[in-house]
Amino acid sequence: MSKAFTFKVSATDGRARRGTITMPRGEIRTPAFMPVGTGGTVKAMYMEQVRGVGADIILGNTYHLMLRPGAERVARLGGLHEFARWPHPILTDSGGFQVMSLSKLRKLTEKGVTFRSHIDGAAHEMSPERSIEIQGLLDSDIQMQLDECTALPAEEKEIERAMDLSLRWAERCKAAFGDQPGKAMFGIVQGGDVPALRLRSARALKAMDLKGYAIGGLAVGEPQAVMLEMLDITCLELPADRPRYLMGVGTPDDILRSVARGIDMFDCVMPTRAGRHGLAYTRRGKVNLRNARHADDPRPLDEESDCPAARDYSRAYLHHLVRSQEALGAMLLTWNNLSYYQKLMQDIRAAIEAGAFDARAAEISEGWARGDIPAI
């Protein structure tokens, strides 16, 4: 395996790209979906299962791991890969999203962010330099710059202020990251729903010559059409030889439409969170196992699935587990959901290689539109 971080595009179909990120801990086949392991665990899954469904990389969160169990502790215990028993690539989110989502618990300055822990109220400082330091202690392979993510809708002046601050923080993160062979730091394009600001952010980050580029501040309250418009603007401005990561996205439909615009990497809590709340993603669309229609249904979620959770357990049993709030229900549905997402990415990669992405995307969408099998 390469000791350097490299990205190679091996096929294109329109603006959709099939590529490979290569780094010391493994290859990442793109387009890729990264299961979210916020606190060092992909909720309701064993790491062997996460690997088994086809994941090449998982995501951890700097803010949450900083609070518990603590980055220095993880470092003493061998780093996040050893700690969580995941020897493959890990990307860590810098904590920037929590600047937005926990806005009532933080104070923002040019220096950085002071958080009040949502766990015990203790104060913590997160500067760009400290964010990179924490990610280094965790020993993550792809590290994200600290940024300020603005919820939409927002005033243009506020979006611009946050974008400019994020660019200044990107410079500081780049300096703090330095040269780490085999690892990468990604910058994050901000600019909300303002095209001119998105372009300005993308161009400034491109001038920094980073190893990868993320698009942040989307799927935060705006309609899908606005998100896609921002991707159309931004992707064309980013270097073609670097991976592009759309942060926090999303639904299977979001993924299909974003791949068509040139996105290579995704993460989202949706498949794991939905699994814990009785919702299954399938090739026939979403299936709510809480619904009474499943109570006497001996059929599986999907008899054609390679995933045992979808193929080998009856809907009646899954319904029972969900309604009884049994832990196994969350485990099986999360397994199904991550398996479905990885199968979707596998289909996308194969379709791009075959030059048939648009046709395959239409088939997948038609399957969702037809809906679930009729009730018994």
mmCIF file of C-alpha atoms in Angstrom:
data_model
loop_
_atom_site.group_PDB
_atom_site.id
_atom_site.type_symbol
_atom_site.label_atom_id
_atom_site.label_comp_id
_atom_site.label_asym_id
_atom_site.label_seq_id
_atom_site.Cartn_x
_atom_site.Cartn_y
_atom_site.Cartn_z
ATOM 1 C CA MET A 1 0.000 0.000 0.000
ATOM 2 C CA SER A 2 1.203 3.504 -0.830
ATOM 3 C CA LYS A 3 2.954 5.491 1.893
ATOM 4 C CA ALA A 4 1.626 8.667 0.269
ATOM 5 C CA PHE A 5 -1.898 10.063 0.050
ATOM 6 C CA THR A 6 -2.992 9.852 -3.589
ATOM 7 C CA PHE A 7 -6.232 10.211 -5.529
ATOM 8 C CA LYS A 8 -6.765 8.867 -9.021
ATOM 9 C CA VAL A 9 -9.872 9.180 -11.193
ATOM 10 C CA SER A 10 -10.187 5.985 -13.228
ATOM 11 C CA ALA A 11 -13.480 6.630 -15.064
ATOM 12 C CA THR A 12 -15.935 9.432 -15.691
ATOM 13 C CA ASP A 13 -19.498 9.498 -16.967
ATOM 14 C CA GLY A 14 -20.644 13.054 -17.490
ATOM 15 C CA ARG A 15 -19.484 14.791 -14.326
ATOM 16 C CA ALA A 16 -19.741 11.601 -12.225
ATOM 17 C CA ARG A 17 -16.316 10.230 -11.255
ATOM 18 C CA ARG A 18 -15.048 6.792 -10.279
ATOM 19 C CA GLY A 19 -11.795 6.994 -8.383
ATOM 20 C CA THR A 20 -9.558 5.624 -5.658
ATOM 21 C CA ILE A 21 -7.941 7.315 -2.687
ATOM 22 C CA THR A 22 -4.826 5.403 -1.641
ATOM 23 C CA MET A 23 -3.125 5.857 1.719
ATOM 24 C CA PRO A 24 -1.093 3.712 4.131
ATOM 25 C CA ARG A 25 -4.109 2.225 5.935
ATOM 26 C CA GLY A 26 -5.961 1.261 2.777
ATOM 27 C CA GLU A 27 -7.810 2.227 -0.360
ATOM 28 C CA ILE A 28 -11.067 4.162 -0.467
ATOM 29 C CA ARG A 29 -13.197 3.414 -3.507
ATOM 30 C CA THR A 30 -15.046 6.518 -4.661
ATOM 31 C CA PRO A 31 -17.809 7.555 -4.763
ATOM 32 C CA ALA A 32 -17.732 6.473 -1.122
ATOM 33 C CA PHE A 33 -20.172 6.625 1.771
ATOM 34 C CA MET A 34 -18.546 6.909 5.201
ATOM 35 C CA PRO A 35 -20.559 5.472 8.121
ATOM 36 C CA VAL A 36 -20.594 7.927 11.007
ATOM 37 C CA GLY A 37 -18.795 6.756 14.138
ATOM 38 C CA THR A 38 -19.094 10.001 16.096
ATOM 39 C CA GLY A 39 -17.743 8.789 19.430
ATOM 40 C CA GLY A 40 -15.508 5.989 18.183
ATOM 41 C CA THR A 41 -18.404 3.648 17.423
ATOM 42 C CA VAL A 42 -20.814 3.216 14.535
ATOM 43 C CA LYS A 43 -23.924 2.946 16.695
ATOM 44 C CA ALA A 44 -25.482 -0.528 16.960
ATOM 45 C CA MET A 45 -22.782 -2.122 14.791
ATOM 46 C CA TYR A 46 -19.667 -4.213 15.316
ATOM 47 C CA MET A 47 -16.698 -2.887 13.345
ATOM 48 C CA GLU A 48 -16.443 -6.261 11.603
ATOM 49 C CA GLN A 49 -19.994 -5.748 10.331
ATOM 50 C CA VAL A 50 -19.195 -2.228 9.137
ATOM 51 C CA ARG A 51 -16.291 -3.603 7.148
ATOM 52 C CA GLY A 52 -18.387 -6.547 6.003
ATOM 53 C CA VAL A 53 -21.036 -4.378 4.343
ATOM 54 C CA GLY A 54 -18.303 -2.760 2.247
ATOM 55 C CA ALA A 55 -17.171 0.384 4.086
ATOM 56 C CA ASP A 56 -13.601 1.461 3.320
ATOM 57 C CA ILE A 57 -13.536 4.385 5.774
ATOM 58 C CA ILE A 58 -15.501 5.632 8.776
ATOM 59 C CA LEU A 59 -15.895 9.072 10.337
ATOM 60 C CA GLY A 60 -15.146 10.185 13.896
ATOM 61 C CA ASN A 61 -15.884 13.534 15.527
ATOM 62 C CA THR A 62 -13.221 15.727 17.109
ATOM 63 C CA TYR A 63 -15.598 17.587 19.424
ATOM 64 C CA HIS A 64 -17.236 14.492 20.897
ATOM 65 C CA LEU A 65 -13.993 12.516 21.249
ATOM 66 C CA MET A 66 -12.316 15.532 22.834
ATOM 67 C CA LEU A 67 -14.970 15.523 25.557
ATOM 68 C CA ARG A 68 -15.175 11.773 26.036
ATOM 69 C CA PRO A 69 -12.945 9.820 26.441
ATOM 70 C CA GLY A 70 -10.427 12.608 25.651
ATOM 71 C CA ALA A 71 -7.918 12.823 22.800
ATOM 72 C CA GLU A 72 -4.871 12.422 25.040
ATOM 73 C CA ARG A 73 -6.356 9.253 26.519
ATOM 74 C CA VAL A 74 -7.057 7.818 23.070
ATOM 75 C CA ALA A 75 -3.464 8.617 22.070
ATOM 76 C CA ARG A 76 -2.091 6.826 25.150
ATOM 77 C CA LEU A 77 -4.193 3.803 24.213
ATOM 78 C CA GLY A 78 -2.737 3.593 20.718
ATOM 79 C CA GLY A 79 -4.903 5.984 18.702
ATOM 80 C CA LEU A 80 -8.455 5.704 17.457
ATOM 81 C CA HIS A 81 -7.764 2.812 15.068
ATOM 82 C CA GLU A 82 -6.453 0.617 17.868
ATOM 83 C CA PHE A 83 -8.965 1.927 20.410
ATOM 84 C CA ALA A 84 -11.996 1.188 18.210
ATOM 85 C CA ARG A 85 -10.520 -1.880 16.463
ATOM 86 C CA TRP A 86 -10.793 -0.308 12.996
ATOM 87 C CA PRO A 87 -7.422 -0.625 11.190
ATOM 88 C CA HIS A 88 -8.672 1.062 8.027
ATOM 89 C CA PRO A 89 -8.835 4.798 7.130
ATOM 90 C CA ILE A 90 -10.640 7.218 9.445
ATOM 91 C CA LEU A 91 -11.734 10.773 8.668
ATOM 92 C CA THR A 92 -12.328 13.128 11.590
ATOM 93 C CA ASP A 93 -14.726 16.055 11.425
ATOM 94 C CA SER A 94 -13.075 19.090 13.025
ATOM 95 C CA GLY A 95 -15.926 20.085 15.331
ATOM 96 C CA GLY A 96 -17.076 22.914 13.061
ATOM 97 C CA PHE A 97 -20.603 21.563 12.747
ATOM 98 C CA GLN A 98 -20.965 21.737 16.518
ATOM 99 C CA VAL A 99 -20.127 25.462 16.278
ATOM 100 C CA MET A 100 -23.539 25.700 14.626
ATOM 101 C CA SER A 101 -25.551 22.924 16.257
ATOM 102 C CA LEU A 102 -24.465 23.804 19.801
ATOM 103 C CA SER A 103 -24.572 27.588 19.288
ATOM 104 C CA LYS A 104 -26.175 28.147 22.693
ATOM 105 C CA LEU A 105 -23.186 26.489 24.351
ATOM 106 C CA ARG A 106 -20.321 28.326 22.642
ATOM 107 C CA LYS A 107 -18.541 31.648 22.233
ATOM 108 C CA LEU A 108 -16.914 32.414 18.897
ATOM 109 C CA THR A 109 -13.882 34.676 18.373
ATOM 110 C CA GLU A 110 -11.094 35.077 15.828
ATOM 111 C CA LYS A 111 -8.935 32.868 18.030
ATOM 112 C CA GLY A 112 -11.388 29.976 17.963
ATOM 113 C CA VAL A 113 -14.381 28.629 19.832
ATOM 114 C CA THR A 114 -15.003 28.196 23.535
ATOM 115 C CA PHE A 115 -17.496 25.388 24.131
ATOM 116 C CA ARG A 116 -19.549 24.562 27.157
ATOM 117 C CA SER A 117 -19.666 20.781 27.220
ATOM 118 C CA HIS A 118 -23.153 19.408 26.634
ATOM 119 C CA ILE A 119 -22.169 16.619 29.056
ATOM 120 C CA ASP A 120 -21.109 18.504 32.200
ATOM 121 C CA GLY A 121 -20.943 22.198 31.302
ATOM 122 C CA ALA A 122 -17.135 22.368 31.539
ATOM 123 C CA ALA A 123 -15.428 24.948 29.301
ATOM 124 C CA HIS A 124 -13.192 23.798 26.438
ATOM 125 C CA GLU A 125 -11.274 25.866 23.902
ATOM 126 C CA MET A 126 -11.115 24.773 20.278
ATOM 127 C CA SER A 127 -8.797 26.815 18.084
ATOM 128 C CA PRO A 128 -7.816 25.746 14.560
ATOM 129 C CA GLU A 129 -4.475 24.629 15.968
ATOM 130 C CA ARG A 130 -6.081 22.670 18.811
ATOM 131 C CA SER A 131 -8.510 20.993 16.403
ATOM 132 C CA ILE A 132 -5.604 19.730 14.287
ATOM 133 C CA GLU A 133 -3.710 18.722 17.431
ATOM 134 C CA ILE A 134 -6.676 16.651 18.646
ATOM 135 C CA GLN A 135 -7.080 15.004 15.256
ATOM 136 C CA GLY A 136 -3.370 14.181 15.343
ATOM 137 C CA LEU A 137 -3.715 12.632 18.800
ATOM 138 C CA LEU A 138 -6.594 10.541 17.472
ATOM 139 C CA ASP A 139 -4.250 9.580 14.578
ATOM 140 C CA SER A 140 -6.936 10.099 11.953
ATOM 141 C CA ASP A 141 -5.958 9.731 8.299
ATOM 142 C CA ILE A 142 -8.015 12.575 6.840
ATOM 143 C CA GLN A 143 -8.324 15.635 9.040
ATOM 144 C CA MET A 144 -10.749 18.497 8.487
ATOM 145 C CA GLN A 145 -10.077 22.178 8.992
ATOM 146 C CA LEU A 146 -11.999 23.957 11.739
ATOM 147 C CA ASP A 147 -14.731 26.061 10.155
ATOM 148 C CA GLU A 148 -17.884 27.928 11.049
ATOM 149 C CA CYS A 149 -20.957 26.307 9.522
ATOM 150 C CA THR A 150 -23.914 28.672 9.122
ATOM 151 C CA ALA A 151 -27.466 27.340 9.346
ATOM 152 C CA LEU A 152 -29.742 28.393 6.480
ATOM 153 C CA PRO A 153 -31.584 30.637 5.897
ATOM 154 C CA ALA A 154 -29.217 33.399 7.007
ATOM 155 C CA GLU A 155 -28.397 36.990 6.086
ATOM 156 C CA GLU A 156 -25.753 37.319 3.371
ATOM 157 C CA LYS A 157 -23.562 39.498 5.595
ATOM 158 C CA GLU A 158 -23.535 36.764 8.264
ATOM 159 C CA ILE A 159 -22.764 34.063 5.679
ATOM 160 C CA GLU A 160 -19.866 36.139 4.354
ATOM 161 C CA ARG A 161 -18.448 36.785 7.820
ATOM 162 C CA ALA A 162 -18.469 33.063 8.658
ATOM 163 C CA MET A 163 -16.973 32.170 5.276
ATOM 164 C CA ASP A 164 -14.107 34.648 5.644
ATOM 165 C CA LEU A 165 -13.399 33.416 9.178
ATOM 166 C CA SER A 166 -13.369 29.828 7.912
ATOM 167 C CA LEU A 167 -10.810 30.766 5.247
ATOM 168 C CA ARG A 168 -8.523 32.358 7.829
ATOM 169 C CA TRP A 169 -8.907 29.273 9.991
ATOM 170 C CA ALA A 170 -8.084 27.069 6.989
ATOM 171 C CA GLU A 171 -4.716 28.813 6.629
ATOM 172 C CA ARG A 172 -4.000 28.238 10.310
ATOM 173 C CA CYS A 173 -5.060 24.590 10.097
ATOM 174 C CA LYS A 174 -2.811 24.058 7.083
ATOM 175 C CA ALA A 175 0.146 25.517 8.977
ATOM 176 C CA ALA A 176 -0.634 23.407 12.063
ATOM 177 C CA PHE A 177 -1.030 20.237 9.987
ATOM 178 C CA GLY A 178 2.292 20.725 8.232
ATOM 179 C CA ASP A 179 3.604 17.817 6.189
ATOM 180 C CA GLN A 180 2.281 14.482 7.403
ATOM 181 C CA PRO A 181 3.204 11.730 4.912
ATOM 182 C CA GLY A 182 0.305 9.445 4.085
ATOM 183 C CA LYS A 183 -2.271 11.744 5.665
ATOM 184 C CA ALA A 184 -4.360 14.626 4.379
ATOM 185 C CA MET A 185 -6.043 17.790 5.573
ATOM 186 C CA PHE A 186 -9.136 18.909 3.680
ATOM 187 C CA GLY A 187 -10.389 22.480 3.461
ATOM 188 C CA ILE A 188 -14.115 23.215 3.645
ATOM 189 C CA VAL A 189 -15.920 25.431 1.151
ATOM 190 C CA GLN A 190 -18.486 27.649 2.850
ATOM 191 C CA GLY A 191 -20.689 30.434 1.496
ATOM 192 C CA GLY A 192 -24.205 29.300 2.308
ATOM 193 C CA ASP A 193 -26.666 29.734 -0.550
ATOM 194 C CA VAL A 194 -24.849 32.710 -2.118
ATOM 195 C CA PRO A 195 -23.176 31.690 -5.409
ATOM 196 C CA ALA A 196 -20.559 34.466 -5.377
ATOM 197 C CA LEU A 197 -19.456 33.524 -1.860
ATOM 198 C CA ARG A 198 -19.222 29.829 -2.745
ATOM 199 C CA LEU A 199 -16.976 30.719 -5.685
ATOM 200 C CA ARG A 200 -14.818 33.009 -3.556
ATOM 201 C CA SER A 201 -14.397 30.338 -0.890
ATOM 202 C CA ALA A 202 -13.582 27.599 -3.415
ATOM 203 C CA ARG A 203 -11.008 29.734 -5.209
ATOM 204 C CA ALA A 204 -9.275 30.778 -1.984
ATOM 205 C CA LEU A 205 -9.067 27.174 -0.775
ATOM 206 C CA LYS A 206 -7.840 25.978 -4.169
ATOM 207 C CA ALA A 207 -4.992 28.490 -3.903
ATOM 208 C CA MET A 208 -3.927 26.772 -0.663
ATOM 209 C CA ASP A 209 -3.192 23.585 -2.661
ATOM 210 C CA LEU A 210 -4.757 21.161 -0.194
ATOM 211 C CA LYS A 211 -4.998 17.394 -0.662
ATOM 212 C CA GLY A 212 -8.800 17.397 -0.726
ATOM 213 C CA TYR A 213 -11.777 19.705 -0.563
ATOM 214 C CA ALA A 214 -15.043 19.410 1.302
ATOM 215 C CA ILE A 215 -18.258 21.308 0.674
ATOM 216 C CA GLY A 216 -19.866 22.254 3.972
ATOM 217 C CA GLY A 217 -22.848 24.259 5.093
ATOM 218 C CA LEU A 218 -25.385 22.354 2.980
ATOM 219 C CA ALA A 219 -28.266 20.093 4.040
ATOM 220 C CA VAL A 220 -28.689 22.523 6.949
ATOM 221 C CA GLY A 221 -32.224 23.690 6.236
ATOM 222 C CA GLU A 222 -32.204 24.635 2.568
ATOM 223 C CA PRO A 223 -34.292 22.862 -0.148
ATOM 224 C CA GLN A 224 -32.549 20.147 -2.150
ATOM 225 C CA ALA A 225 -32.666 22.329 -5.275
ATOM 226 C CA VAL A 226 -30.583 24.998 -3.533
ATOM 227 C CA MET A 227 -28.029 22.409 -2.402
ATOM 228 C CA LEU A 228 -27.717 21.074 -5.936
ATOM 229 C CA GLU A 229 -27.320 24.580 -7.354
ATOM 230 C CA MET A 230 -24.448 25.232 -4.942
ATOM 231 C CA LEU A 231 -22.831 21.934 -5.995
ATOM 232 C CA ASP A 232 -23.134 22.864 -9.672
ATOM 233 C CA ILE A 233 -21.306 26.106 -8.932
ATOM 234 C CA THR A 234 -18.706 24.760 -6.521
ATOM 235 C CA CYS A 235 -17.620 21.442 -8.047
ATOM 236 C CA LEU A 236 -16.635 23.061 -11.333
ATOM 237 C CA GLU A 237 -14.333 25.409 -9.421
ATOM 238 C CA LEU A 238 -12.518 22.716 -7.429
ATOM 239 C CA PRO A 239 -9.437 20.890 -8.786
ATOM 240 C CA ALA A 240 -10.306 17.830 -10.857
ATOM 241 C CA ASP A 241 -7.389 15.849 -9.397
ATOM 242 C CA ARG A 242 -8.454 16.143 -5.741
ATOM 243 C CA PRO A 243 -11.302 14.348 -3.913
ATOM 244 C CA ARG A 244 -14.503 16.278 -3.235
ATOM 245 C CA TYR A 245 -16.434 15.550 -0.057
ATOM 246 C CA LEU A 246 -20.014 16.709 0.553
ATOM 247 C CA MET A 247 -20.367 16.865 4.316
ATOM 248 C CA GLY A 248 -23.417 15.517 6.144
ATOM 249 C CA VAL A 249 -25.273 14.291 3.047
ATOM 250 C CA GLY A 250 -27.513 12.445 2.922
ATOM 251 C CA THR A 251 -30.522 10.611 1.568
ATOM 252 C CA PRO A 252 -29.992 8.044 -1.191
ATOM 253 C CA ASP A 253 -31.583 10.513 -3.633
ATOM 254 C CA ASP A 254 -29.226 13.281 -2.463
ATOM 255 C CA ILE A 255 -26.299 10.956 -3.092
ATOM 256 C CA LEU A 256 -27.369 10.045 -6.637
ATOM 257 C CA ARG A 257 -27.885 13.680 -7.583
ATOM 258 C CA SER A 258 -24.635 14.805 -5.968
ATOM 259 C CA VAL A 259 -22.542 12.106 -7.655
ATOM 260 C CA ALA A 260 -23.961 13.373 -10.946
ATOM 261 C CA ARG A 261 -22.401 16.753 -10.096
ATOM 262 C CA GLY A 262 -18.943 15.392 -9.300
ATOM 263 C CA ILE A 263 -18.971 14.532 -5.574
ATOM 264 C CA ASP A 264 -16.677 11.688 -4.438
ATOM 265 C CA MET A 265 -17.321 11.279 -0.691
ATOM 266 C CA PHE A 266 -20.337 11.403 1.623
ATOM 267 C CA ASP A 267 -21.197 10.923 5.285
ATOM 268 C CA CYS A 268 -24.503 11.081 7.113
ATOM 269 C CA VAL A 269 -26.040 9.822 10.361
ATOM 270 C CA MET A 270 -29.280 9.059 8.497
ATOM 271 C CA PRO A 271 -28.892 5.284 7.930
ATOM 272 C CA THR A 272 -27.748 4.577 11.495
ATOM 273 C CA ARG A 273 -30.210 6.965 13.149
ATOM 274 C CA ALA A 274 -33.104 5.648 11.052
ATOM 275 C CA GLY A 275 -32.204 2.083 12.006
ATOM 276 C CA ARG A 276 -32.535 2.952 15.687
ATOM 277 C CA HIS A 277 -36.007 4.355 15.033
ATOM 278 C CA GLY A 278 -37.551 1.507 13.070
ATOM 279 C CA LEU A 279 -36.932 2.797 9.546
ATOM 280 C CA ALA A 280 -35.335 0.639 6.851
ATOM 281 C CA TYR A 281 -33.792 1.799 3.570
ATOM 282 C CA THR A 282 -34.400 -0.645 0.722
ATOM 283 C CA ARG A 283 -34.370 -0.768 -3.070
ATOM 284 C CA ARG A 284 -38.136 -0.200 -2.839
ATOM 285 C CA GLY A 285 -37.710 2.962 -0.786
ATOM 286 C CA LYS A 286 -38.117 3.515 2.945
ATOM 287 C CA VAL A 287 -40.036 0.969 5.013
ATOM 288 C CA ASN A 288 -41.360 1.895 8.464
ATOM 289 C CA LEU A 289 -41.278 -1.268 10.576
ATOM 290 C CA ARG A 290 -43.345 0.383 13.302
ATOM 291 C CA ASN A 291 -46.426 0.177 11.070
ATOM 292 C CA ALA A 292 -48.996 -2.447 12.054
ATOM 293 C CA ARG A 293 -49.157 -3.785 8.480
ATOM 294 C CA HIS A 294 -45.944 -5.723 9.212
ATOM 295 C CA ALA A 295 -47.174 -7.434 12.398
ATOM 296 C CA ASP A 296 -48.215 -10.705 10.669
ATOM 297 C CA ASP A 297 -45.952 -10.503 7.613
ATOM 298 C CA PRO A 298 -43.614 -13.540 7.346
ATOM 299 C CA ARG A 299 -41.738 -12.066 4.355
ATOM 300 C CA PRO A 300 -38.257 -10.523 4.711
ATOM 301 C CA LEU A 301 -37.441 -6.901 4.016
ATOM 302 C CA ASP A 302 -35.734 -7.880 0.766
ATOM 303 C CA GLU A 303 -35.374 -11.479 -0.317
ATOM 304 C CA GLU A 304 -32.682 -10.493 -2.872
ATOM 305 C CA SER A 305 -30.409 -8.685 -0.418
ATOM 306 C CA ASP A 306 -26.958 -10.011 0.497
ATOM 307 C CA CYS A 307 -27.455 -8.694 4.040
ATOM 308 C CA PRO A 308 -28.780 -11.293 6.518
ATOM 309 C CA ALA A 309 -30.753 -8.601 8.366
ATOM 310 C CA ALA A 310 -32.765 -7.885 5.225
ATOM 311 C CA ARG A 311 -32.932 -11.426 3.872
ATOM 312 C CA ASP A 312 -33.262 -13.791 6.827
ATOM 313 C CA TYR A 313 -35.608 -12.124 9.335
ATOM 314 C CA SER A 314 -39.328 -11.683 8.860
ATOM 315 C CA ARG A 315 -40.964 -8.290 8.827
ATOM 316 C CA ALA A 316 -43.163 -9.548 11.645
ATOM 317 C CA TYR A 317 -40.109 -10.230 13.798
ATOM 318 C CA LEU A 318 -38.518 -6.897 12.965
ATOM 319 C CA HIS A 319 -41.813 -5.153 13.761
ATOM 320 C CA HIS A 320 -41.962 -6.964 17.098
ATOM 321 C CA LEU A 321 -38.394 -5.963 17.981
ATOM 322 C CA VAL A 322 -38.999 -2.324 17.092
ATOM 323 C CA ARG A 323 -42.304 -2.057 18.929
ATOM 324 C CA SER A 324 -40.802 -3.812 21.956
ATOM 325 C CA GLN A 325 -37.779 -1.488 21.877
ATOM 326 C CA GLU A 326 -35.449 -4.449 21.825
ATOM 327 C CA ALA A 327 -31.816 -3.572 21.106
ATOM 328 C CA LEU A 328 -31.686 -6.255 18.414
ATOM 329 C CA GLY A 329 -34.209 -4.319 16.334
ATOM 330 C CA ALA A 330 -31.897 -1.290 16.143
ATOM 331 C CA MET A 331 -28.939 -3.562 15.392
ATOM 332 C CA LEU A 332 -30.639 -5.419 12.542
ATOM 333 C CA LEU A 333 -32.125 -2.338 10.894
ATOM 334 C CA THR A 334 -28.858 -0.415 11.147
ATOM 335 C CA TRP A 335 -27.090 -3.383 9.565
ATOM 336 C CA ASN A 336 -29.662 -3.399 6.777
ATOM 337 C CA ASN A 337 -29.386 0.353 6.241
ATOM 338 C CA LEU A 338 -25.596 0.511 6.061
ATOM 339 C CA SER A 339 -25.619 -2.521 3.785
ATOM 340 C CA TYR A 340 -28.105 -0.786 1.507
ATOM 341 C CA TYR A 341 -26.059 2.418 1.399
ATOM 342 C CA GLN A 342 -22.872 0.524 0.550
ATOM 343 C CA LYS A 343 -24.681 -1.495 -2.130
ATOM 344 C CA LEU A 344 -25.925 1.804 -3.575
ATOM 345 C CA MET A 345 -22.336 3.098 -3.742
ATOM 346 C CA GLN A 346 -21.193 -0.174 -5.342
ATOM 347 C CA ASP A 347 -23.920 0.181 -7.980
ATOM 348 C CA ILE A 348 -22.928 3.796 -8.615
ATOM 349 C CA ARG A 349 -19.249 2.924 -9.065
ATOM 350 C CA ALA A 350 -20.040 0.064 -11.449
ATOM 351 C CA ALA A 351 -22.419 2.235 -13.466
ATOM 352 C CA ILE A 352 -19.826 4.992 -13.883
ATOM 353 C CA GLU A 353 -17.243 2.438 -15.022
ATOM 354 C CA ALA A 354 -19.755 1.105 -17.569
ATOM 355 C CA GLY A 355 -20.686 4.579 -18.817
ATOM 356 C CA ALA A 356 -24.274 3.943 -17.717
ATOM 357 C CA PHE A 357 -24.664 6.146 -14.661
ATOM 358 C CA ASP A 358 -27.725 8.093 -15.820
ATOM 359 C CA ALA A 359 -29.594 4.927 -16.820
ATOM 360 C CA ARG A 360 -28.765 3.150 -13.557
ATOM 361 C CA ALA A 361 -29.698 6.196 -11.487
ATOM 362 C CA ALA A 362 -33.067 6.294 -13.262
ATOM 363 C CA GLU A 363 -33.636 2.584 -12.527
ATOM 364 C CA ILE A 364 -32.802 3.063 -8.848
ATOM 365 C CA SER A 365 -35.118 6.065 -8.587
ATOM 366 C CA GLU A 366 -37.919 4.162 -10.310
ATOM 367 C CA GLY A 367 -37.541 1.367 -7.742
ATOM 368 C CA TRP A 368 -38.015 3.859 -4.911
ATOM 369 C CA ALA A 369 -41.014 5.397 -6.655
ATOM 370 C CA ARG A 370 -42.772 2.030 -7.056
ATOM 371 C CA GLY A 371 -42.710 1.662 -3.302
ATOM 372 C CA ASP A 372 -42.805 -1.299 -0.966
ATOM 373 C CA ILE A 373 -44.457 -4.643 -1.696
ATOM 374 C CA PRO A 374 -48.221 -4.713 -1.043
ATOM 375 C CA ALA A 375 -49.379 -5.615 2.451
ATOM 376 C CA ILE A 376 -50.671 -9.112 3.056
#
